[in-house]
Short mmCIF file of C-alpha atoms and ligand atoms in Angstrom, two decimals:
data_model
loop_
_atom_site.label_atom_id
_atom_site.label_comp_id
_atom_site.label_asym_id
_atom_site.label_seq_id
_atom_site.Cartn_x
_atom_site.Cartn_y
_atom_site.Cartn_z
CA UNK A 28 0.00 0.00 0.00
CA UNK A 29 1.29 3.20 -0.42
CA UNK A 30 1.86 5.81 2.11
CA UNK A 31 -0.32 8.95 2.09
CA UNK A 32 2.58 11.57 1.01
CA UNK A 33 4.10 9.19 -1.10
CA UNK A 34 3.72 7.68 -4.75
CA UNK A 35 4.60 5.29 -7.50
CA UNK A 36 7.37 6.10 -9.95
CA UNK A 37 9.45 4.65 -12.47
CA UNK A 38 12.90 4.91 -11.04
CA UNK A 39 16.47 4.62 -12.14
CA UNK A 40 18.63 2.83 -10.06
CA UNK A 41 21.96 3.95 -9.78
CA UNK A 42 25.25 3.00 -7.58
CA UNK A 43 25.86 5.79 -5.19
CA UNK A 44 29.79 6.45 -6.43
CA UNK A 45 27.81 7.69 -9.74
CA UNK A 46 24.18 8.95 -8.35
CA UNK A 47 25.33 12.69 -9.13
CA UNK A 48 26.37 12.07 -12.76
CA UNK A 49 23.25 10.17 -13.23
CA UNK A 50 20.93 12.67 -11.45
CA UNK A 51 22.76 15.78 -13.83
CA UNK A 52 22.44 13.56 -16.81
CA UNK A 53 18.61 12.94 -15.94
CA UNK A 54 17.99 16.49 -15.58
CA UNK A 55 19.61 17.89 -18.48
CA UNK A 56 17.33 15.41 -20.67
CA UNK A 57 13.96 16.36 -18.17
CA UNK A 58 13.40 13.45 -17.29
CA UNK A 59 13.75 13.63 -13.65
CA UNK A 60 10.52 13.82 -12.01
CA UNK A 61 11.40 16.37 -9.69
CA UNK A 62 8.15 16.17 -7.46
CA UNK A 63 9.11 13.04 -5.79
CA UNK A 64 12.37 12.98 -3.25
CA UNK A 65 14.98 10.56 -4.67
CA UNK A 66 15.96 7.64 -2.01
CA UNK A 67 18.92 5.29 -0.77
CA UNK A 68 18.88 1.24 -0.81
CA UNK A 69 21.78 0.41 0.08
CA UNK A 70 24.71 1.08 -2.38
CA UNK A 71 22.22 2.52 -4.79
CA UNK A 72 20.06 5.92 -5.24
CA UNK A 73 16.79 5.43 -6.67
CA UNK A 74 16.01 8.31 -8.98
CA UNK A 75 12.14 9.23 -9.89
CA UNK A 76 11.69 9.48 -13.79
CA UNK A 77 8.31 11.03 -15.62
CA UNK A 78 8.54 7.33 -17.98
CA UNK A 79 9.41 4.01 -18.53
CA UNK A 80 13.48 4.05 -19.66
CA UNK A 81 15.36 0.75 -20.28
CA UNK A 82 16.35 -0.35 -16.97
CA UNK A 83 13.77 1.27 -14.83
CA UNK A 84 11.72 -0.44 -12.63
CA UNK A 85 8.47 0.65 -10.07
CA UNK A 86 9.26 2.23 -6.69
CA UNK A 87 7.58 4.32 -3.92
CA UNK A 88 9.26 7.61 -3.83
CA UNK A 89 7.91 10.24 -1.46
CA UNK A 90 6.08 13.53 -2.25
CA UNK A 91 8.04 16.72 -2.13
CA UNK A 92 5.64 19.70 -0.72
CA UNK A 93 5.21 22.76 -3.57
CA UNK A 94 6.19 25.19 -2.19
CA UNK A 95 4.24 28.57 -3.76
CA UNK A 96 6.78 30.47 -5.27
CA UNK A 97 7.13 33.86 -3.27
CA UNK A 98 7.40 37.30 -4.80
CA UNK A 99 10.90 38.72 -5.32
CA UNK A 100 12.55 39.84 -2.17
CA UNK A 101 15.85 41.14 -0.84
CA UNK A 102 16.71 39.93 2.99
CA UNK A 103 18.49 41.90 5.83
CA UNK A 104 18.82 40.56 9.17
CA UNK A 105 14.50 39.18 10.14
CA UNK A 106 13.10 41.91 7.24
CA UNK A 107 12.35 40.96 3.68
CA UNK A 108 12.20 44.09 1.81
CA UNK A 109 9.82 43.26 -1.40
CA UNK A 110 9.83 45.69 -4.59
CA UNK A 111 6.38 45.72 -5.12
CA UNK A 112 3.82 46.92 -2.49
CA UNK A 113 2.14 43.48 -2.44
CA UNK A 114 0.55 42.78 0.92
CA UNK A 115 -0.69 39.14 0.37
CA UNK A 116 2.68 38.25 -0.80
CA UNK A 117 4.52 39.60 1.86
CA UNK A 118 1.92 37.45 4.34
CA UNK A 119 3.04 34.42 2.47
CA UNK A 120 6.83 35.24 2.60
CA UNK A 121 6.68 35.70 6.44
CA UNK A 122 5.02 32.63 6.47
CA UNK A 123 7.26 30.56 4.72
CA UNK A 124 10.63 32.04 6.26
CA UNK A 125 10.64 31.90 10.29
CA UNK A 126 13.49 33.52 10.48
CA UNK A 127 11.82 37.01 9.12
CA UNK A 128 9.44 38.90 11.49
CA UNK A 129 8.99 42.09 9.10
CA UNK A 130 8.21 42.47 5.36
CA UNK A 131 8.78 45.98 3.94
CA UNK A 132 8.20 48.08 0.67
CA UNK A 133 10.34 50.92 0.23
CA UNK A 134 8.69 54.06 -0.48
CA UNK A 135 11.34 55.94 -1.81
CA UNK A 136 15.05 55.43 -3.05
CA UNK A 137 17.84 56.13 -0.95
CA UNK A 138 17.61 60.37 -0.42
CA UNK A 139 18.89 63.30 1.68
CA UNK A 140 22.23 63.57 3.36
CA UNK A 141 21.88 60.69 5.38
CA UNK A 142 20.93 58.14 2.29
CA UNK A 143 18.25 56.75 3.94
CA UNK A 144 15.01 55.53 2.18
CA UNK A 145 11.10 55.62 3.86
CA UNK A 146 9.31 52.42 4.11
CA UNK A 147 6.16 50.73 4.20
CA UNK A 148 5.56 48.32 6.74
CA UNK A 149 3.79 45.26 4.30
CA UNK A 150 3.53 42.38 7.18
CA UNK A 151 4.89 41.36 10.71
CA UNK A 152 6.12 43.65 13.04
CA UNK A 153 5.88 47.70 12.49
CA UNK A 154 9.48 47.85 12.88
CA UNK A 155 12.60 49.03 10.40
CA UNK A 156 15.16 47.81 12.75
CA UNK A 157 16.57 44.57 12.63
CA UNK A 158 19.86 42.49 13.17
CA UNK A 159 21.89 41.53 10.43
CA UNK A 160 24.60 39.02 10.74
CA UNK A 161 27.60 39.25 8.00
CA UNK A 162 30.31 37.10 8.26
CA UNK A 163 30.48 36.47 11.70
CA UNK A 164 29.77 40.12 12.72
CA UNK A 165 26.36 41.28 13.88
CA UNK A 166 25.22 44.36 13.25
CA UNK A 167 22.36 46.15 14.43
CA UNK A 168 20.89 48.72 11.99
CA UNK A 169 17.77 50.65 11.04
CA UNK A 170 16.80 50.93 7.71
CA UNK A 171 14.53 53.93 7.67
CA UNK A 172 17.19 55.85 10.30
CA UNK A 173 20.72 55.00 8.98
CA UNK A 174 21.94 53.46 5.20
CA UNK A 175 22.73 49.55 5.20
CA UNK A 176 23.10 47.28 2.16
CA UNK A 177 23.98 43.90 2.83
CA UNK A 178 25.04 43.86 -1.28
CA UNK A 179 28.49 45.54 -0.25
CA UNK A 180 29.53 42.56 1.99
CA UNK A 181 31.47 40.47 -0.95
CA UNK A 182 33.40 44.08 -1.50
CA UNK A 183 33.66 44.59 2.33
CA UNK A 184 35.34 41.34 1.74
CA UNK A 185 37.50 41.97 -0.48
CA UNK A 186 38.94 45.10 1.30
CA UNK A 187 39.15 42.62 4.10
CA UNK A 188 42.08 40.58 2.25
CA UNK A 189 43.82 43.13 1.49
CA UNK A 190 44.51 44.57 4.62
CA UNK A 191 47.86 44.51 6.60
CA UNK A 192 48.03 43.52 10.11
CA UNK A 193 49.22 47.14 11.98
CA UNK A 194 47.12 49.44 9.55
CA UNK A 195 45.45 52.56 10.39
CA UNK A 196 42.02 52.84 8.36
CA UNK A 197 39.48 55.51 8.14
CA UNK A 198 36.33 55.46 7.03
CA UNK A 199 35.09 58.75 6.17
CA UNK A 200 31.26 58.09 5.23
CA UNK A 201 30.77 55.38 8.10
CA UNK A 202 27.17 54.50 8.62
CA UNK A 203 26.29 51.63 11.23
CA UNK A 204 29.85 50.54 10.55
CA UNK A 205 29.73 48.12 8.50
CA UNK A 206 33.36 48.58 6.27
CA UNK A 207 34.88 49.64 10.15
CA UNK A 208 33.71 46.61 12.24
CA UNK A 209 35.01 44.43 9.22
CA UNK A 210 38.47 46.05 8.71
CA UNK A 211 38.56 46.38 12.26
CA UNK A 212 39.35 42.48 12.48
CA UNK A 213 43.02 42.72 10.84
CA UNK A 214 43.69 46.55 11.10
CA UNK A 215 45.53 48.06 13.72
CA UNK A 216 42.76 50.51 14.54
CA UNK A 217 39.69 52.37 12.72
CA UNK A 218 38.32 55.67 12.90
CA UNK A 219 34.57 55.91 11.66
CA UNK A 220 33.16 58.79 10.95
CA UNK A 221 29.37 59.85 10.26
CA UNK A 222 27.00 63.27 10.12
CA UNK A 223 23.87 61.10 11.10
CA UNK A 224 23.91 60.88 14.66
CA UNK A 225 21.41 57.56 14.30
CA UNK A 226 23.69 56.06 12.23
CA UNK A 227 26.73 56.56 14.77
CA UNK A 228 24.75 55.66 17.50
CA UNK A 229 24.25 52.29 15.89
CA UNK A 230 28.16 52.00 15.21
CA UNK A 231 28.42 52.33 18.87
CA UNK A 232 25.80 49.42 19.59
CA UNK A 233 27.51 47.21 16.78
CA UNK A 234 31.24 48.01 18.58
CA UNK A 235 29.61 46.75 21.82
CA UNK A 236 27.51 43.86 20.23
CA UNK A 237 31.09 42.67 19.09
CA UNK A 238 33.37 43.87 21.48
CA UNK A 239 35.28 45.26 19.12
CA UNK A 240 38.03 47.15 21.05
CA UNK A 241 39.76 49.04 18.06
CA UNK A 242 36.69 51.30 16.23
CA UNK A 243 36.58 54.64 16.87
CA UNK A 244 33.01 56.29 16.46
CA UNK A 245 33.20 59.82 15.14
CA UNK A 246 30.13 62.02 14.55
CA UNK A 247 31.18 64.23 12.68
CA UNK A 248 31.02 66.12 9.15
CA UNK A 249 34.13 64.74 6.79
CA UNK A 250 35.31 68.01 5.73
CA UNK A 251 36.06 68.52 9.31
CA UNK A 252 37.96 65.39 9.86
CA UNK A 253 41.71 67.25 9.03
CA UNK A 254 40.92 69.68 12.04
CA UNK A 255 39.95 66.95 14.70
CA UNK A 256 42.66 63.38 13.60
CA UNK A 257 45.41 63.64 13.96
CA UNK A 258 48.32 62.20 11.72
CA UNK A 259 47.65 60.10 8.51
CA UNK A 260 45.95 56.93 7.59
CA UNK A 261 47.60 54.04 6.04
CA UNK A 262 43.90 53.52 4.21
CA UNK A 263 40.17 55.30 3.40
CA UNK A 264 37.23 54.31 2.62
CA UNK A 265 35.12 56.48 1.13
CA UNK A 266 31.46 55.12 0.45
CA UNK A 267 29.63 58.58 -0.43
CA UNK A 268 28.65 56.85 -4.23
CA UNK A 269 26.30 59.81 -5.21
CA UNK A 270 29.08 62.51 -4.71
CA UNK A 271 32.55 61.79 -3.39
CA UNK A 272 34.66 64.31 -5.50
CA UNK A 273 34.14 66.83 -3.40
CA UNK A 274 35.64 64.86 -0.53
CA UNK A 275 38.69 63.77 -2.18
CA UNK A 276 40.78 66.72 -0.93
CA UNK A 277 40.43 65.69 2.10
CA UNK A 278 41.20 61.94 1.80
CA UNK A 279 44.27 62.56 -0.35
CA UNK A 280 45.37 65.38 2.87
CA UNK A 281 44.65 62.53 5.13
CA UNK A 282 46.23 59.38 3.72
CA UNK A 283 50.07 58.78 4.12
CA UNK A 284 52.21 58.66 0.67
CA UNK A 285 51.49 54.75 -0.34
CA UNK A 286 48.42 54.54 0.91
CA UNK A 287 45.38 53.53 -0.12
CA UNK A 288 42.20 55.54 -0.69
CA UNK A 289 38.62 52.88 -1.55
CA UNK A 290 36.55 55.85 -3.49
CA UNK A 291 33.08 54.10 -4.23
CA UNK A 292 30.92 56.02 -7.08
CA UNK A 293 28.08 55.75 -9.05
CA UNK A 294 29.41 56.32 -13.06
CA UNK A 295 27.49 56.24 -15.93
CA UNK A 296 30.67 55.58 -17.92
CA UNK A 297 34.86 54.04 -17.32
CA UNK A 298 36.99 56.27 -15.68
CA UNK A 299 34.14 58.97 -14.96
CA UNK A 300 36.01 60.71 -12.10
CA UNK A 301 39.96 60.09 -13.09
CA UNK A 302 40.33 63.50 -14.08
CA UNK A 303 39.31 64.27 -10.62
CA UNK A 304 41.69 62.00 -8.45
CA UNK A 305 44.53 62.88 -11.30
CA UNK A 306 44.15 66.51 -9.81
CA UNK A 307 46.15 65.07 -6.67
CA UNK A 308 49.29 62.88 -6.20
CA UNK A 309 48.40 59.45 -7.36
CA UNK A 310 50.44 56.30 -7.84
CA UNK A 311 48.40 54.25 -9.41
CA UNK A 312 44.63 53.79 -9.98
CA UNK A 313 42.82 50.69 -10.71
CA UNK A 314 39.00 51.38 -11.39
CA UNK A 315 36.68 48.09 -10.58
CA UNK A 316 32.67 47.39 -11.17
CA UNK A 317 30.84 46.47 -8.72
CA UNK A 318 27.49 45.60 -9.56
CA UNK A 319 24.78 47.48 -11.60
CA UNK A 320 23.02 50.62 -10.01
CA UNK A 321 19.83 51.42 -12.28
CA UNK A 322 19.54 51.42 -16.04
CA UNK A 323 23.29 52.61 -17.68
CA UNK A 324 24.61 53.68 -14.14
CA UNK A 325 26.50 51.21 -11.76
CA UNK A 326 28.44 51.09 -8.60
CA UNK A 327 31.91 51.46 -9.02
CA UNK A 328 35.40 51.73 -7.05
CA UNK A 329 38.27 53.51 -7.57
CA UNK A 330 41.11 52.20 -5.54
CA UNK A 331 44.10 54.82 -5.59
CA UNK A 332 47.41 54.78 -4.58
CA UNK A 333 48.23 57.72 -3.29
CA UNK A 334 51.58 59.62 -4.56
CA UNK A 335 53.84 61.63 -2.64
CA UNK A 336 53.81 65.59 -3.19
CA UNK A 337 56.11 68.29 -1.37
CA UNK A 338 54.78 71.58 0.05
CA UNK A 339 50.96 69.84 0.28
CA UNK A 340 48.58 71.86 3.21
CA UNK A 341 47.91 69.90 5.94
CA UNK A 342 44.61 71.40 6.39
CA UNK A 343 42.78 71.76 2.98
CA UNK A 344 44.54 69.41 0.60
CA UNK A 345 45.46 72.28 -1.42
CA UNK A 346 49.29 73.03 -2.65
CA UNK A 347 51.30 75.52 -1.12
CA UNK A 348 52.69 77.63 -3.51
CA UNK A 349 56.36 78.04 -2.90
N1 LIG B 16 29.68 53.15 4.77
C1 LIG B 16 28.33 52.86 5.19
C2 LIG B 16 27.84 51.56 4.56
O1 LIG B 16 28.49 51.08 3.64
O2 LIG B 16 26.81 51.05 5.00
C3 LIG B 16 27.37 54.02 4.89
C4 LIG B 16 27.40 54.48 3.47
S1 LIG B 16 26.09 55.60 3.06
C5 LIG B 16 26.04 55.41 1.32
C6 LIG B 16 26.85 57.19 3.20
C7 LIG B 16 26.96 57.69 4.64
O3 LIG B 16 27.63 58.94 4.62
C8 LIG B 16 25.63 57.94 5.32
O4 LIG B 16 25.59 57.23 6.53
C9 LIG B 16 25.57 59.46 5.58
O5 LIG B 16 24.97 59.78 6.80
C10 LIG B 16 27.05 59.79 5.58
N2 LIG B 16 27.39 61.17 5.19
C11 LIG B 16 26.84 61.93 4.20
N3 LIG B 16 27.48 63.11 4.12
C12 LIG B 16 28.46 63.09 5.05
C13 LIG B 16 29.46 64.01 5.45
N4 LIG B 16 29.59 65.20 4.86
N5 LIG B 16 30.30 63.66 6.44
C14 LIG B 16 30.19 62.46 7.06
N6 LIG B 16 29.24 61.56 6.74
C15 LIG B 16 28.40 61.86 5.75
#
């Protein structure tokens, strides 16, 4: 008899040192009925096929649930943020995925000085705060109060292996700390600097969260940062996409000859702001894509080298002239 749950098949029987060649070779003819779960008996794997092959015999295989596919949705820490305003599908997302207690829409794209965006609670908890964990580090952050993308954390990454154990890093454009608390784990210390007050005092929770004994919170604006640190950074981060060319005085005044200053941009084309960093002293510039922004614009670093240049101003960046 069969079970409730389960259900005849023809099957392909297949010893298990070979079950994954078989089971890619089934699929890429569609044959695989992929409704039923595939089984073990004893050195063999019994594969569920839609007909009769040579070589295929009846078994009991059982029933895989459907699960309803969900509408598209980005996840950060327990919130699924959706891209359409879709109540009933936000239900069902929360539903199927525990883990989430809020489903948002955003209202608006990022805006304002802060870059933050306004949202629309869809289902679960009225709440734009959430925990987000990212390679080991857990950071607390507010979406509607403070910027957070969890799409930076391969890049994060990436900085990550390139830094030396002893170095000094700065992070100009800080937010809840998320480029900080991850350098912080092979740099010697990190200064992290941010205008929105929210957003620093969820840096501060995330240092604590963490114990992280080597991040500096700084509220502050960046064009004051030359007046307040003192000495030079061995590295910058600069994560102002929308309009960092301003800020590169500033950067290129605070990081030591050799250095290394991360200058994250939106461009619509290559090399959109060289002429810009080639107005400083610059060793070397390698420009890298990071992933598409909106239609013809996408996210993009610059990460320079910085040159050495006599008779530079401490303060502004600018040249003394002799
Ligand atoms: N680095 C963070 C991250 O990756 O999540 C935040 C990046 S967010 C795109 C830019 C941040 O720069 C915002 O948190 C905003 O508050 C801050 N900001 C904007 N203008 C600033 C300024 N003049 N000085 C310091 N921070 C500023």
């Amino acid at each position: 008899m069969v079970e409730e749950g389960s259900r005849e098949q023809w099957a392909v029987r297949a010893p298990r040192t070979v079950a994954e060649a078989v089971r890619q070779g089934l699929v890429q003819h569609g044959t695989l009925d992929t409704s039923l779960r595939p089984r073990q008996e004893e050195d063999f794997v019994l594969f569920p096929v839609l007909e009769w092959q040579e070589g295929t015999s009846r078994a009991t295989f059982i029933q895989l649930r459907l699960i309803p596919s969900l509408p598209s949705h980005e996840m950060v820490g327990g919130i699924a943020l959706l891209q359409e305003e879709d109540y009933s599908g936000a239900a069902r997302i929360l539903a199927a995925r525990p883990s989430l207690h809020t489903a948002l829409f955003a209202e608006s794209d990022v805006e304002g000085e802060f870059r933050t965006r306004r949202f629309t609670v869809l289902a679960g908890r009225p709440t734009t705060a959430t925990t987000h964990i990212e390679y080991g580090i857990r950071f607390r952050i507010d979406l509607s109060k403070a910027y957070f993308s969890p799409r930076l954390a391969t890049e994060r990454q990436r900085l990550l292996s390139t830094v030396i154990s002893g170095e000094r890093v700065l992070d100009m454009f800080a937010g809840a700390g998320p480029f900080a608390l991850t350098l912080a784990r092979q740099a010697s210390w990190v200064v992290a600097a941010d205008l929105n007050p929210a957003a620093v005092r969820l840096m501060r929770e995330n240092i604590l969260l963490n114990r992280t004994a080597n991040v500096l919170p700084v509220l502050a604006d960046a064009a004051c940062l030359p007046d307040i640190l003192p000495g030079r950074f061995d590295r910058i981060v600069m994560n102002l996409p929308l309009n960092p060319v301003p800020f590169l005085p500033i950067a290129f005044n605070l990081c030591r000859p050799g250095g290394l200053i991360h200058c994250y941009v939106l461009v619509q084309e290559e090399g959109e702001i060289l002429e810009a960093i080639h107005r400083h002293p610059v060793q070397h510039v390698m420009e890298r894509y990071i992933r598409s922004y909106s239609a013809g614009r996408w996210h993009a670093v610059y990460d320079i080298t910085v040159g050495r240049e006599e008779g530079q101003d401490r303060a502004t960046g600018a040249n003394l002239v002799p």
